[in-house]
Amino acid sequence: MLTAVAIAQDSSNVSHREPVPTASEQTEERSLTLEGFAYDCRIVHQSDPQTAPLLLLGGSSQDRYSWQRHEKWLAPLCTLITVDLPGYGTSDFLPASYGIDFLAAAVKHMLVEAGMPRVNLFGGCFGEVVGLRFAQLYPEFVSRIVFCGAAKRLPEIYTDAVPRLSRALERGEIEEAADGLVRLFMSNPAAGQVRKHAAVARLLHRQFMNQTPDELRKAVEHNTRLVKHGCYEPLPLPDVPSLVFTGEYDTLCTPEMGREVAAAMPAARFTTIKEADHLATVERMQEASDLIGRFCTDRPIDDLPYCNPIESPCADPVRATGRR
């Protein structure tokens, strides 16, 4: 729940930079303010979309550029929206007294300002926490839901690790905190084969070591916010086609936790991506993008070679297919 990390932007050490848009794409940057807190969003417009705009809410250390390498598969399908919510990325620092409801309200504010009345919603890791609350509070904005690395409760290994990580950061022991972060997010190699496990672990460690004092301050405040406010409220969810997935070896937000989230949704399916853990969208970037894109364009997701069998934990599995 800490982060899904910005390493998705670059698994080969490429710095933040925008890809060259195709003729059908135009990239727009917007600066917004909500209740005095400035924040930024990025919109990759698609002039010939196959589906509603896709809002990508990533982990707490991801920023609005972290999904650039996914754009090659997703941008041809629809307009893409990414955002640095208040308290994250380059946006203003947000005190922990502001909880998940405020972040959900910022998502709504952004969509209203951008003139996007309905979106396909993706939330990964902490983005799932914000996305779930957004869908609960503002269901009229949501056409479909896809969550990755989801949980209705803070994982015990996270709540156990937060005090140690916070103390290490306060003492300036960044190396110790980085080692703990890698252990938290990456599965034990003995659990099963995970694509790019060693490379992603190195990148995660390096990304944390390279954080600025402002980013570290925001990371500590993020942990305080989650512990203080929690990650789930049992509010109604919109009856829209929904999919929850994670890596089959996710040890942070386990597959069982993902099933619990799917079971709480009125029209959800669940699956796991093979040879992946909590960072499935990084380790198997093309496959995760394909799964998201297929679901958002109503294409079949059964029998995909990179997924384990599709499950229907919700009460009415027929409605979870998205075909009505």
PDB file of C-alpha atoms in Angstrom:
ATOM      1  CA  MET A   1       0.000   0.000   0.000  1.00  0.00           C
ATOM      2  CA  LEU A   2       3.021   2.292   0.234  1.00  0.00           C
ATOM      3  CA  THR A   3       3.577   2.423  -3.508  1.00  0.00           C
ATOM      4  CA  ALA A   4       3.644   0.549  -6.769  1.00  0.00           C
ATOM      5  CA  VAL A   5       6.767   2.587  -7.565  1.00  0.00           C
ATOM      6  CA  ALA A   6       7.591   4.789 -10.487  1.00  0.00           C
ATOM      7  CA  ILE A   7       9.907   2.201 -11.976  1.00  0.00           C
ATOM      8  CA  ALA A   8       7.150   1.425 -14.456  1.00  0.00           C
ATOM      9  CA  GLN A   9       8.267   4.555 -16.225  1.00  0.00           C
ATOM     10  CA  ASP A  10      11.596   2.947 -16.967  1.00  0.00           C
ATOM     11  CA  SER A  11      12.788  -0.595 -16.491  1.00  0.00           C
ATOM     12  CA  SER A  12      15.935   0.283 -18.453  1.00  0.00           C
ATOM     13  CA  ASN A  13      16.996   3.489 -16.637  1.00  0.00           C
ATOM     14  CA  VAL A  14      15.397   6.047 -18.971  1.00  0.00           C
ATOM     15  CA  SER A  15      14.686   9.374 -17.294  1.00  0.00           C
ATOM     16  CA  HIS A  16      11.263  11.095 -17.234  1.00  0.00           C
ATOM     17  CA  ARG A  17      10.456  12.144 -20.749  1.00  0.00           C
ATOM     18  CA  GLU A  18       7.346  12.120 -22.839  1.00  0.00           C
ATOM     19  CA  PRO A  19       7.045   9.709 -25.768  1.00  0.00           C
ATOM     20  CA  VAL A  20       6.489  11.183 -29.198  1.00  0.00           C
ATOM     21  CA  PRO A  21       2.708  11.144 -29.696  1.00  0.00           C
ATOM     22  CA  THR A  22       1.203   9.588 -32.784  1.00  0.00           C
ATOM     23  CA  ALA A  23      -0.914  11.603 -35.180  1.00  0.00           C
ATOM     24  CA  SER A  24      -4.051  10.580 -33.281  1.00  0.00           C
ATOM     25  CA  GLU A  25      -2.624  11.579 -29.874  1.00  0.00           C
ATOM     26  CA  GLN A  26      -2.018  14.948 -28.248  1.00  0.00           C
ATOM     27  CA  THR A  27      -0.544  15.345 -24.781  1.00  0.00           C
ATOM     28  CA  GLU A  28      -1.842  17.997 -22.426  1.00  0.00           C
ATOM     29  CA  GLU A  29      -0.534  19.046 -18.990  1.00  0.00           C
ATOM     30  CA  ARG A  30      -2.918  20.765 -16.554  1.00  0.00           C
ATOM     31  CA  SER A  31      -2.251  22.494 -13.239  1.00  0.00           C
ATOM     32  CA  LEU A  32      -5.188  22.532 -10.834  1.00  0.00           C
ATOM     33  CA  THR A  33      -5.910  23.696  -7.283  1.00  0.00           C
ATOM     34  CA  LEU A  34      -8.325  22.240  -4.734  1.00  0.00           C
ATOM     35  CA  GLU A  35      -8.815  23.954  -1.371  1.00  0.00           C
ATOM     36  CA  GLY A  36      -5.469  25.690  -1.746  1.00  0.00           C
ATOM     37  CA  PHE A  37      -3.482  22.570  -2.719  1.00  0.00           C
ATOM     38  CA  ALA A  38      -1.930  22.652  -6.191  1.00  0.00           C
ATOM     39  CA  TYR A  39      -1.714  19.445  -8.202  1.00  0.00           C
ATOM     40  CA  ASP A  40      -1.069  18.365 -11.781  1.00  0.00           C
ATOM     41  CA  CYS A  41      -2.505  15.953 -14.315  1.00  0.00           C
ATOM     42  CA  ARG A  42      -1.437  14.663 -17.700  1.00  0.00           C
ATOM     43  CA  ILE A  43      -3.850  13.785 -20.505  1.00  0.00           C
ATOM     44  CA  VAL A  44      -2.905  11.847 -23.638  1.00  0.00           C
ATOM     45  CA  HIS A  45      -5.815  12.521 -25.959  1.00  0.00           C
ATOM     46  CA  GLN A  46      -6.979   9.917 -28.466  1.00  0.00           C
ATOM     47  CA  SER A  47      -8.966  11.391 -31.361  1.00  0.00           C
ATOM     48  CA  ASP A  48     -10.473   8.032 -32.371  1.00  0.00           C
ATOM     49  CA  PRO A  49     -11.180   6.229 -29.077  1.00  0.00           C
ATOM     50  CA  GLN A  50     -12.622   2.737 -28.778  1.00  0.00           C
ATOM     51  CA  THR A  51     -13.838   3.312 -25.228  1.00  0.00           C
ATOM     52  CA  ALA A  52     -14.219   5.942 -22.517  1.00  0.00           C
ATOM     53  CA  PRO A  53     -11.105   7.732 -21.210  1.00  0.00           C
ATOM     54  CA  LEU A  54      -8.942   5.565 -18.942  1.00  0.00           C
ATOM     55  CA  LEU A  55      -7.959   7.111 -15.612  1.00  0.00           C
ATOM     56  CA  LEU A  56      -4.812   5.469 -14.213  1.00  0.00           C
ATOM     57  CA  LEU A  57      -4.307   5.899 -10.450  1.00  0.00           C
ATOM     58  CA  GLY A  58      -0.985   4.368  -9.475  1.00  0.00           C
ATOM     59  CA  GLY A  59       0.922   3.798  -6.256  1.00  0.00           C
ATOM     60  CA  SER A  60       1.909   6.504  -3.827  1.00  0.00           C
ATOM     61  CA  SER A  61       5.429   6.938  -5.241  1.00  0.00           C
ATOM     62  CA  GLN A  62       4.261   6.874  -8.824  1.00  0.00           C
ATOM     63  CA  ASP A  63       3.764  10.149 -10.616  1.00  0.00           C
ATOM     64  CA  ARG A  64       1.854  11.196 -13.704  1.00  0.00           C
ATOM     65  CA  TYR A  65       4.707  10.004 -15.960  1.00  0.00           C
ATOM     66  CA  SER A  66       4.976   6.524 -14.481  1.00  0.00           C
ATOM     67  CA  TRP A  67       2.683   4.931 -17.060  1.00  0.00           C
ATOM     68  CA  GLN A  68       4.460   6.203 -20.151  1.00  0.00           C
ATOM     69  CA  ARG A  69       5.816   2.797 -21.141  1.00  0.00           C
ATOM     70  CA  HIS A  70       2.270   1.374 -20.956  1.00  0.00           C
ATOM     71  CA  GLU A  71       1.030   4.000 -23.422  1.00  0.00           C
ATOM     72  CA  LYS A  72       2.208   2.071 -26.474  1.00  0.00           C
ATOM     73  CA  TRP A  73      -0.521  -0.490 -25.751  1.00  0.00           C
ATOM     74  CA  LEU A  74      -3.180   1.691 -24.087  1.00  0.00           C
ATOM     75  CA  ALA A  75      -3.060   5.059 -25.896  1.00  0.00           C
ATOM     76  CA  PRO A  76      -4.288   3.617 -29.240  1.00  0.00           C
ATOM     77  CA  LEU A  77      -7.476   2.522 -27.444  1.00  0.00           C
ATOM     78  CA  CYS A  78      -8.564   5.677 -25.652  1.00  0.00           C
ATOM     79  CA  THR A  79      -7.618   8.927 -23.970  1.00  0.00           C
ATOM     80  CA  LEU A  80      -5.375   8.348 -20.926  1.00  0.00           C
ATOM     81  CA  ILE A  81      -5.346  10.425 -17.734  1.00  0.00           C
ATOM     82  CA  THR A  82      -2.654  10.299 -15.046  1.00  0.00           C
ATOM     83  CA  VAL A  83      -2.358  12.588 -12.037  1.00  0.00           C
ATOM     84  CA  ASP A  84      -0.137  13.727  -9.188  1.00  0.00           C
ATOM     85  CA  LEU A  85      -2.798  14.089  -6.507  1.00  0.00           C
ATOM     86  CA  PRO A  86      -2.165  16.543  -3.656  1.00  0.00           C
ATOM     87  CA  GLY A  87       0.528  15.094  -1.406  1.00  0.00           C
ATOM     88  CA  TYR A  88       2.116  12.983  -4.158  1.00  0.00           C
ATOM     89  CA  GLY A  89       4.540  13.417  -7.040  1.00  0.00           C
ATOM     90  CA  THR A  90       5.305  17.075  -7.778  1.00  0.00           C
ATOM     91  CA  SER A  91       2.064  18.348  -6.235  1.00  0.00           C
ATOM     92  CA  ASP A  92       1.818  20.261  -2.967  1.00  0.00           C
ATOM     93  CA  PHE A  93       2.506  18.540   0.337  1.00  0.00           C
ATOM     94  CA  LEU A  94      -0.748  17.330   1.919  1.00  0.00           C
ATOM     95  CA  PRO A  95      -0.936  16.927   5.719  1.00  0.00           C
ATOM     96  CA  ALA A  96      -2.087  13.505   6.942  1.00  0.00           C
ATOM     97  CA  SER A  97      -5.168  15.133   8.465  1.00  0.00           C
ATOM     98  CA  TYR A  98      -6.544  15.038   4.922  1.00  0.00           C
ATOM     99  CA  GLY A  99      -7.767  11.514   4.261  1.00  0.00           C
ATOM    100  CA  ILE A 100      -8.882   9.337   1.364  1.00  0.00           C
ATOM    101  CA  ASP A 101     -12.172  11.233   0.896  1.00  0.00           C
ATOM    102  CA  PHE A 102     -10.213  14.384   0.060  1.00  0.00           C
ATOM    103  CA  LEU A 103      -8.111  12.549  -2.524  1.00  0.00           C
ATOM    104  CA  ALA A 104     -11.281  11.091  -4.067  1.00  0.00           C
ATOM    105  CA  ALA A 105     -12.716  14.608  -4.215  1.00  0.00           C
ATOM    106  CA  ALA A 106      -9.540  15.748  -6.013  1.00  0.00           C
ATOM    107  CA  VAL A 107     -10.086  13.034  -8.637  1.00  0.00           C
ATOM    108  CA  LYS A 108     -13.628  14.285  -9.182  1.00  0.00           C
ATOM    109  CA  HIS A 109     -12.424  17.896  -9.337  1.00  0.00           C
ATOM    110  CA  MET A 110      -9.851  16.964 -11.990  1.00  0.00           C
ATOM    111  CA  LEU A 111     -12.399  15.162 -14.163  1.00  0.00           C
ATOM    112  CA  VAL A 112     -14.875  18.029 -13.926  1.00  0.00           C
ATOM    113  CA  GLU A 113     -12.169  20.533 -14.871  1.00  0.00           C
ATOM    114  CA  ALA A 114     -11.089  18.308 -17.780  1.00  0.00           C
ATOM    115  CA  GLY A 115     -14.670  17.894 -19.019  1.00  0.00           C
ATOM    116  CA  MET A 116     -14.717  14.107 -18.628  1.00  0.00           C
ATOM    117  CA  PRO A 117     -18.062  13.019 -17.164  1.00  0.00           C
ATOM    118  CA  ARG A 118     -17.348   9.251 -17.292  1.00  0.00           C
ATOM    119  CA  VAL A 119     -14.152   7.212 -17.282  1.00  0.00           C
ATOM    120  CA  ASN A 120     -12.843   3.682 -17.109  1.00  0.00           C
ATOM    121  CA  LEU A 121     -11.115   3.591 -13.733  1.00  0.00           C
ATOM    122  CA  PHE A 122      -7.852   1.759 -13.002  1.00  0.00           C
ATOM    123  CA  GLY A 123      -6.356   1.740  -9.516  1.00  0.00           C
ATOM    124  CA  GLY A 124      -3.141  -0.039  -8.565  1.00  0.00           C
ATOM    125  CA  CYS A 125      -1.941  -0.515  -4.974  1.00  0.00           C
ATOM    126  CA  PHE A 126      -2.595   2.824  -3.209  1.00  0.00           C
ATOM    127  CA  GLY A 127      -4.361   3.965  -6.376  1.00  0.00           C
ATOM    128  CA  GLU A 128      -6.912   1.229  -5.688  1.00  0.00           C
ATOM    129  CA  VAL A 129      -7.600   2.755  -2.262  1.00  0.00           C
ATOM    130  CA  VAL A 130      -8.288   6.168  -3.791  1.00  0.00           C
ATOM    131  CA  GLY A 131     -10.097   4.701  -6.797  1.00  0.00           C
ATOM    132  CA  LEU A 132     -12.391   2.565  -4.663  1.00  0.00           C
ATOM    133  CA  ARG A 133     -13.395   5.558  -2.519  1.00  0.00           C
ATOM    134  CA  PHE A 134     -13.884   7.669  -5.649  1.00  0.00           C
ATOM    135  CA  ALA A 135     -16.162   5.029  -7.157  1.00  0.00           C
ATOM    136  CA  GLN A 136     -18.126   4.804  -3.895  1.00  0.00           C
ATOM    137  CA  LEU A 137     -18.591   8.564  -3.501  1.00  0.00           C
ATOM    138  CA  TYR A 138     -18.976   9.542  -7.159  1.00  0.00           C
ATOM    139  CA  PRO A 139     -20.369   6.481  -8.985  1.00  0.00           C
ATOM    140  CA  GLU A 140     -21.836   8.559 -11.793  1.00  0.00           C
ATOM    141  CA  PHE A 141     -18.303   9.107 -13.148  1.00  0.00           C
ATOM    142  CA  VAL A 142     -17.426   5.413 -13.508  1.00  0.00           C
ATOM    143  CA  SER A 143     -18.052   3.210 -16.577  1.00  0.00           C
ATOM    144  CA  ARG A 144     -15.791   0.253 -15.674  1.00  0.00           C
ATOM    145  CA  ILE A 145     -13.413  -0.568 -12.833  1.00  0.00           C
ATOM    146  CA  VAL A 146     -10.059  -2.389 -12.905  1.00  0.00           C
ATOM    147  CA  PHE A 147      -8.046  -2.796  -9.688  1.00  0.00           C
ATOM    148  CA  CYS A 148      -4.599  -4.343  -9.222  1.00  0.00           C
ATOM    149  CA  GLY A 149      -2.899  -5.229  -5.945  1.00  0.00           C
ATOM    150  CA  ALA A 150      -6.101  -4.529  -4.020  1.00  0.00           C
ATOM    151  CA  ALA A 151      -7.028  -4.975  -0.365  1.00  0.00           C
ATOM    152  CA  LYS A 152      -9.879  -4.031   1.971  1.00  0.00           C
ATOM    153  CA  ARG A 153      -7.555  -3.895   4.977  1.00  0.00           C
ATOM    154  CA  LEU A 154      -4.000  -2.764   5.540  1.00  0.00           C
ATOM    155  CA  PRO A 155      -1.769  -5.836   5.202  1.00  0.00           C
ATOM    156  CA  GLU A 156      -0.230  -6.912   8.481  1.00  0.00           C
ATOM    157  CA  ILE A 157       3.252  -6.935   6.992  1.00  0.00           C
ATOM    158  CA  TYR A 158       2.692  -3.279   5.996  1.00  0.00           C
ATOM    159  CA  THR A 159       1.497  -2.112   9.411  1.00  0.00           C
ATOM    160  CA  ASP A 160       4.399  -4.003  11.008  1.00  0.00           C
ATOM    161  CA  ALA A 161       6.911  -2.416   8.629  1.00  0.00           C
ATOM    162  CA  VAL A 162       5.706   1.211   8.774  1.00  0.00           C
ATOM    163  CA  PRO A 163       7.144   2.092  12.214  1.00  0.00           C
ATOM    164  CA  ARG A 164      10.532   0.598  11.311  1.00  0.00           C
ATOM    165  CA  LEU A 165      10.627   2.387   7.942  1.00  0.00           C
ATOM    166  CA  SER A 166       9.533   5.702   9.478  1.00  0.00           C
ATOM    167  CA  ARG A 167      12.153   5.506  12.245  1.00  0.00           C
ATOM    168  CA  ALA A 168      14.859   4.679   9.716  1.00  0.00           C
ATOM    169  CA  LEU A 169      13.882   7.679   7.590  1.00  0.00           C
ATOM    170  CA  GLU A 170      13.796   9.987  10.607  1.00  0.00           C
ATOM    171  CA  ARG A 171      17.322   8.852  11.498  1.00  0.00           C
ATOM    172  CA  GLY A 172      18.467   9.399   7.924  1.00  0.00           C
ATOM    173  CA  GLU A 173      19.107   5.673   7.418  1.00  0.00           C
ATOM    174  CA  ILE A 174      17.896   5.634   3.816  1.00  0.00           C
ATOM    175  CA  GLU A 175      19.730   2.428   2.883  1.00  0.00           C
ATOM    176  CA  GLU A 176      18.018   0.508   5.687  1.00  0.00           C
ATOM    177  CA  ALA A 177      14.628   1.908   4.671  1.00  0.00           C
ATOM    178  CA  ALA A 178      15.248   1.027   1.017  1.00  0.00           C
ATOM    179  CA  ASP A 179      16.154  -2.555   1.916  1.00  0.00           C
ATOM    180  CA  GLY A 180      12.959  -2.838   3.968  1.00  0.00           C
ATOM    181  CA  LEU A 181      10.875  -1.444   1.131  1.00  0.00           C
ATOM    182  CA  VAL A 182      12.223  -4.020  -1.318  1.00  0.00           C
ATOM    183  CA  ARG A 183      11.471  -6.852   1.132  1.00  0.00           C
ATOM    184  CA  LEU A 184       7.953  -5.489   1.619  1.00  0.00           C
ATOM    185  CA  PHE A 185       7.023  -5.256  -2.042  1.00  0.00           C
ATOM    186  CA  MET A 186       8.937  -8.075  -3.678  1.00  0.00           C
ATOM    187  CA  SER A 187       7.996 -11.695  -3.127  1.00  0.00           C
ATOM    188  CA  ASN A 188      10.492 -14.120  -1.649  1.00  0.00           C
ATOM    189  CA  PRO A 189      12.329 -15.716  -4.625  1.00  0.00           C
ATOM    190  CA  ALA A 190      11.488 -19.115  -3.164  1.00  0.00           C
ATOM    191  CA  ALA A 191       7.758 -18.434  -3.566  1.00  0.00           C
ATOM    192  CA  GLY A 192       7.848 -19.011  -7.316  1.00  0.00           C
ATOM    193  CA  GLN A 193       9.252 -17.718 -10.581  1.00  0.00           C
ATOM    194  CA  VAL A 194       8.672 -13.980 -11.073  1.00  0.00           C
ATOM    195  CA  ARG A 195       9.640 -12.249 -14.307  1.00  0.00           C
ATOM    196  CA  LYS A 196      12.401  -9.618 -13.934  1.00  0.00           C
ATOM    197  CA  HIS A 197      12.442 -10.166 -10.148  1.00  0.00           C
ATOM    198  CA  ALA A 198      16.099  -9.238  -9.601  1.00  0.00           C
ATOM    199  CA  ALA A 199      16.025  -6.308 -12.030  1.00  0.00           C
ATOM    200  CA  VAL A 200      12.847  -4.838 -10.547  1.00  0.00           C
ATOM    201  CA  ALA A 201      14.223  -5.256  -7.003  1.00  0.00           C
ATOM    202  CA  ARG A 202      17.355  -3.310  -7.989  1.00  0.00           C
ATOM    203  CA  LEU A 203      15.300  -0.579  -9.641  1.00  0.00           C
ATOM    204  CA  LEU A 204      12.973  -0.289  -6.656  1.00  0.00           C
ATOM    205  CA  HIS A 205      15.957   0.037  -4.305  1.00  0.00           C
ATOM    206  CA  ARG A 206      17.612   2.636  -6.534  1.00  0.00           C
ATOM    207  CA  GLN A 207      14.410   4.644  -6.920  1.00  0.00           C
ATOM    208  CA  PHE A 208      13.930   4.877  -3.174  1.00  0.00           C
ATOM    209  CA  MET A 209      17.584   5.787  -2.578  1.00  0.00           C
ATOM    210  CA  ASN A 210      17.304   8.627  -5.108  1.00  0.00           C
ATOM    211  CA  GLN A 211      14.238  10.269  -3.566  1.00  0.00           C
ATOM    212  CA  THR A 212      14.511  13.942  -2.678  1.00  0.00           C
ATOM    213  CA  PRO A 213      13.887  15.241   0.864  1.00  0.00           C
ATOM    214  CA  ASP A 214      10.464  16.447  -0.327  1.00  0.00           C
ATOM    215  CA  GLU A 215       9.605  12.994  -1.666  1.00  0.00           C
ATOM    216  CA  LEU A 216      10.752  11.331   1.552  1.00  0.00           C
ATOM    217  CA  ARG A 217       8.671  13.762   3.617  1.00  0.00           C
ATOM    218  CA  LYS A 218       5.628  12.947   1.489  1.00  0.00           C
ATOM    219  CA  ALA A 219       6.292   9.208   1.833  1.00  0.00           C
ATOM    220  CA  VAL A 220       6.326   9.442   5.632  1.00  0.00           C
ATOM    221  CA  GLU A 221       3.130  11.525   5.592  1.00  0.00           C
ATOM    222  CA  HIS A 222       1.511   8.998   3.251  1.00  0.00           C
ATOM    223  CA  ASN A 223       2.167   6.189   5.722  1.00  0.00           C
ATOM    224  CA  THR A 224       0.722   8.300   8.517  1.00  0.00           C
ATOM    225  CA  ARG A 225      -2.358   9.038   6.385  1.00  0.00           C
ATOM    226  CA  LEU A 226      -3.038   5.388   5.654  1.00  0.00           C
ATOM    227  CA  VAL A 227      -2.587   4.248   9.244  1.00  0.00           C
ATOM    228  CA  LYS A 228      -4.712   7.131  10.539  1.00  0.00           C
ATOM    229  CA  HIS A 229      -7.585   6.895   8.058  1.00  0.00           C
ATOM    230  CA  GLY A 230      -7.462   3.261   6.909  1.00  0.00           C
ATOM    231  CA  CYS A 231      -8.014   2.058   3.381  1.00  0.00           C
ATOM    232  CA  TYR A 232     -11.624   0.913   3.199  1.00  0.00           C
ATOM    233  CA  GLU A 233     -15.144   2.036   4.043  1.00  0.00           C
ATOM    234  CA  PRO A 234     -18.099  -0.360   3.483  1.00  0.00           C
ATOM    235  CA  LEU A 235     -20.002   2.010   1.194  1.00  0.00           C
ATOM    236  CA  PRO A 236     -22.032   0.986  -1.882  1.00  0.00           C
ATOM    237  CA  LEU A 237     -20.182   0.516  -5.151  1.00  0.00           C
ATOM    238  CA  PRO A 238     -21.490   1.184  -8.664  1.00  0.00           C
ATOM    239  CA  ASP A 239     -22.945  -1.754 -10.558  1.00  0.00           C
ATOM    240  CA  VAL A 240     -20.515  -1.617 -13.470  1.00  0.00           C
ATOM    241  CA  PRO A 241     -18.284  -4.254 -15.102  1.00  0.00           C
ATOM    242  CA  SER A 242     -15.305  -4.724 -12.787  1.00  0.00           C
ATOM    243  CA  LEU A 243     -12.056  -6.681 -12.721  1.00  0.00           C
ATOM    244  CA  VAL A 244      -9.590  -7.253  -9.878  1.00  0.00           C
ATOM    245  CA  PHE A 245      -6.190  -8.838 -10.522  1.00  0.00           C
ATOM    246  CA  THR A 246      -2.740  -9.171  -9.027  1.00  0.00           C
ATOM    247  CA  GLY A 247       0.399 -11.252  -9.449  1.00  0.00           C
ATOM    248  CA  GLU A 248       0.025 -14.888  -8.480  1.00  0.00           C
ATOM    249  CA  TYR A 249       2.888 -14.490  -5.971  1.00  0.00           C
ATOM    250  CA  ASP A 250       1.796 -11.144  -4.477  1.00  0.00           C
ATOM    251  CA  THR A 251       2.769 -11.329  -0.795  1.00  0.00           C
ATOM    252  CA  LEU A 252       1.794  -7.742   0.114  1.00  0.00           C
ATOM    253  CA  CYS A 253      -1.804  -7.619  -1.144  1.00  0.00           C
ATOM    254  CA  THR A 254      -2.284 -11.334  -1.587  1.00  0.00           C
ATOM    255  CA  PRO A 255      -4.606 -12.961  -4.128  1.00  0.00           C
ATOM    256  CA  GLU A 256      -6.976 -13.780  -1.257  1.00  0.00           C
ATOM    257  CA  MET A 257      -7.172 -10.087  -0.379  1.00  0.00           C
ATOM    258  CA  GLY A 258      -7.941  -9.321  -4.012  1.00  0.00           C
ATOM    259  CA  ARG A 259     -10.734 -11.873  -3.981  1.00  0.00           C
ATOM    260  CA  GLU A 260     -12.201 -10.149  -0.923  1.00  0.00           C
ATOM    261  CA  VAL A 261     -12.279  -6.837  -2.787  1.00  0.00           C
ATOM    262  CA  ALA A 262     -13.879  -8.476  -5.833  1.00  0.00           C
ATOM    263  CA  ALA A 263     -16.485 -10.182  -3.642  1.00  0.00           C
ATOM    264  CA  ALA A 264     -17.490  -6.790  -2.200  1.00  0.00           C
ATOM    265  CA  MET A 265     -18.214  -5.432  -5.684  1.00  0.00           C
ATOM    266  CA  PRO A 266     -21.530  -6.039  -7.451  1.00  0.00           C
ATOM    267  CA  ALA A 267     -20.074  -7.120 -10.794  1.00  0.00           C
ATOM    268  CA  ALA A 268     -16.450  -8.184 -10.379  1.00  0.00           C
ATOM    269  CA  ARG A 269     -14.218 -10.863 -11.822  1.00  0.00           C
ATOM    270  CA  PHE A 270     -10.839 -11.858 -10.422  1.00  0.00           C
ATOM    271  CA  THR A 271      -7.627 -13.320 -11.789  1.00  0.00           C
ATOM    272  CA  THR A 272      -3.902 -13.484 -11.165  1.00  0.00           C
ATOM    273  CA  ILE A 273      -1.107 -12.848 -13.646  1.00  0.00           C
ATOM    274  CA  LYS A 274       1.371 -15.692 -13.922  1.00  0.00           C
ATOM    275  CA  GLU A 275       5.016 -15.250 -12.929  1.00  0.00           C
ATOM    276  CA  ALA A 276       4.384 -11.919 -11.168  1.00  0.00           C
ATOM    277  CA  ASP A 277       4.017 -10.530  -7.660  1.00  0.00           C
ATOM    278  CA  HIS A 278       2.742  -7.193  -6.290  1.00  0.00           C
ATOM    279  CA  LEU A 279       4.508  -5.319  -9.081  1.00  0.00           C
ATOM    280  CA  ALA A 280       2.747  -7.216 -11.869  1.00  0.00           C
ATOM    281  CA  THR A 281       2.196  -4.058 -13.942  1.00  0.00           C
ATOM    282  CA  VAL A 282       5.989  -3.588 -14.044  1.00  0.00           C
ATOM    283  CA  GLU A 283       7.189  -7.188 -14.246  1.00  0.00           C
ATOM    284  CA  ARG A 284       4.701  -8.080 -16.980  1.00  0.00           C
ATOM    285  CA  MET A 285       3.988  -4.675 -18.425  1.00  0.00           C
ATOM    286  CA  GLN A 286       2.698  -5.731 -21.836  1.00  0.00           C
ATOM    287  CA  GLU A 287       0.489  -8.462 -20.423  1.00  0.00           C
ATOM    288  CA  ALA A 288      -0.998  -6.222 -17.714  1.00  0.00           C
ATOM    289  CA  SER A 289      -1.654  -3.509 -20.297  1.00  0.00           C
ATOM    290  CA  ASP A 290      -3.291  -6.041 -22.583  1.00  0.00           C
ATOM    291  CA  LEU A 291      -5.545  -7.262 -19.779  1.00  0.00           C
ATOM    292  CA  ILE A 292      -6.601  -3.730 -18.850  1.00  0.00           C
ATOM    293  CA  GLY A 293      -7.173  -2.787 -22.475  1.00  0.00           C
ATOM    294  CA  ARG A 294      -9.171  -5.916 -23.247  1.00  0.00           C
ATOM    295  CA  PHE A 295     -11.465  -5.428 -20.289  1.00  0.00           C
ATOM    296  CA  CYS A 296     -12.048  -1.749 -21.029  1.00  0.00           C
ATOM    297  CA  THR A 297     -12.978  -2.499 -24.657  1.00  0.00           C
ATOM    298  CA  ASP A 298     -15.243  -5.479 -23.855  1.00  0.00           C
ATOM    299  CA  ARG A 299     -12.942  -8.043 -25.456  1.00  0.00           C
ATOM    300  CA  PRO A 300     -12.705 -11.552 -23.972  1.00  0.00           C
ATOM    301  CA  ILE A 301     -10.347 -12.054 -21.054  1.00  0.00           C
ATOM    302  CA  ASP A 302     -10.968 -15.769 -20.528  1.00  0.00           C
ATOM    303  CA  ASP A 303      -8.176 -18.233 -21.374  1.00  0.00           C
ATOM    304  CA  LEU A 304      -5.409 -15.652 -21.710  1.00  0.00           C
ATOM    305  CA  PRO A 305      -2.051 -17.474 -21.655  1.00  0.00           C
ATOM    306  CA  TYR A 306      -0.538 -15.122 -19.069  1.00  0.00           C
ATOM    307  CA  CYS A 307      -3.447 -15.339 -16.598  1.00  0.00           C
ATOM    308  CA  ASN A 308      -4.700 -18.035 -14.279  1.00  0.00           C
ATOM    309  CA  PRO A 309      -8.399 -18.978 -14.648  1.00  0.00           C
ATOM    310  CA  ILE A 310     -10.911 -16.157 -14.294  1.00  0.00           C
ATOM    311  CA  GLU A 311     -12.975 -16.312 -11.100  1.00  0.00           C
ATOM    312  CA  SER A 312     -16.275 -14.642 -10.197  1.00  0.00           C
ATOM    313  CA  PRO A 313     -16.295 -14.023  -6.428  1.00  0.00           C
ATOM    314  CA  CYS A 314     -19.307 -11.695  -6.602  1.00  0.00           C
ATOM    315  CA  ALA A 315     -22.859 -12.944  -6.161  1.00  0.00           C
ATOM    316  CA  ASP A 316     -23.902 -12.809  -9.827  1.00  0.00           C
ATOM    317  CA  PRO A 317     -21.043 -13.973 -12.093  1.00  0.00           C
ATOM    318  CA  VAL A 318     -23.026 -13.476 -15.311  1.00  0.00           C
ATOM    319  CA  ARG A 319     -23.158  -9.722 -14.708  1.00  0.00           C
ATOM    320  CA  ALA A 320     -19.411  -9.604 -14.046  1.00  0.00           C
ATOM    321  CA  THR A 321     -18.526 -10.385 -17.643  1.00  0.00           C
ATOM    322  CA  GLY A 322     -19.395  -6.892 -18.819  1.00  0.00           C
ATOM    323  CA  ARG A 323     -21.737  -8.305 -21.494  1.00  0.00           C
ATOM    324  CA  ARG A 324     -25.319  -7.335 -20.816  1.00  0.00           C
TER     325      ARG A 324
END
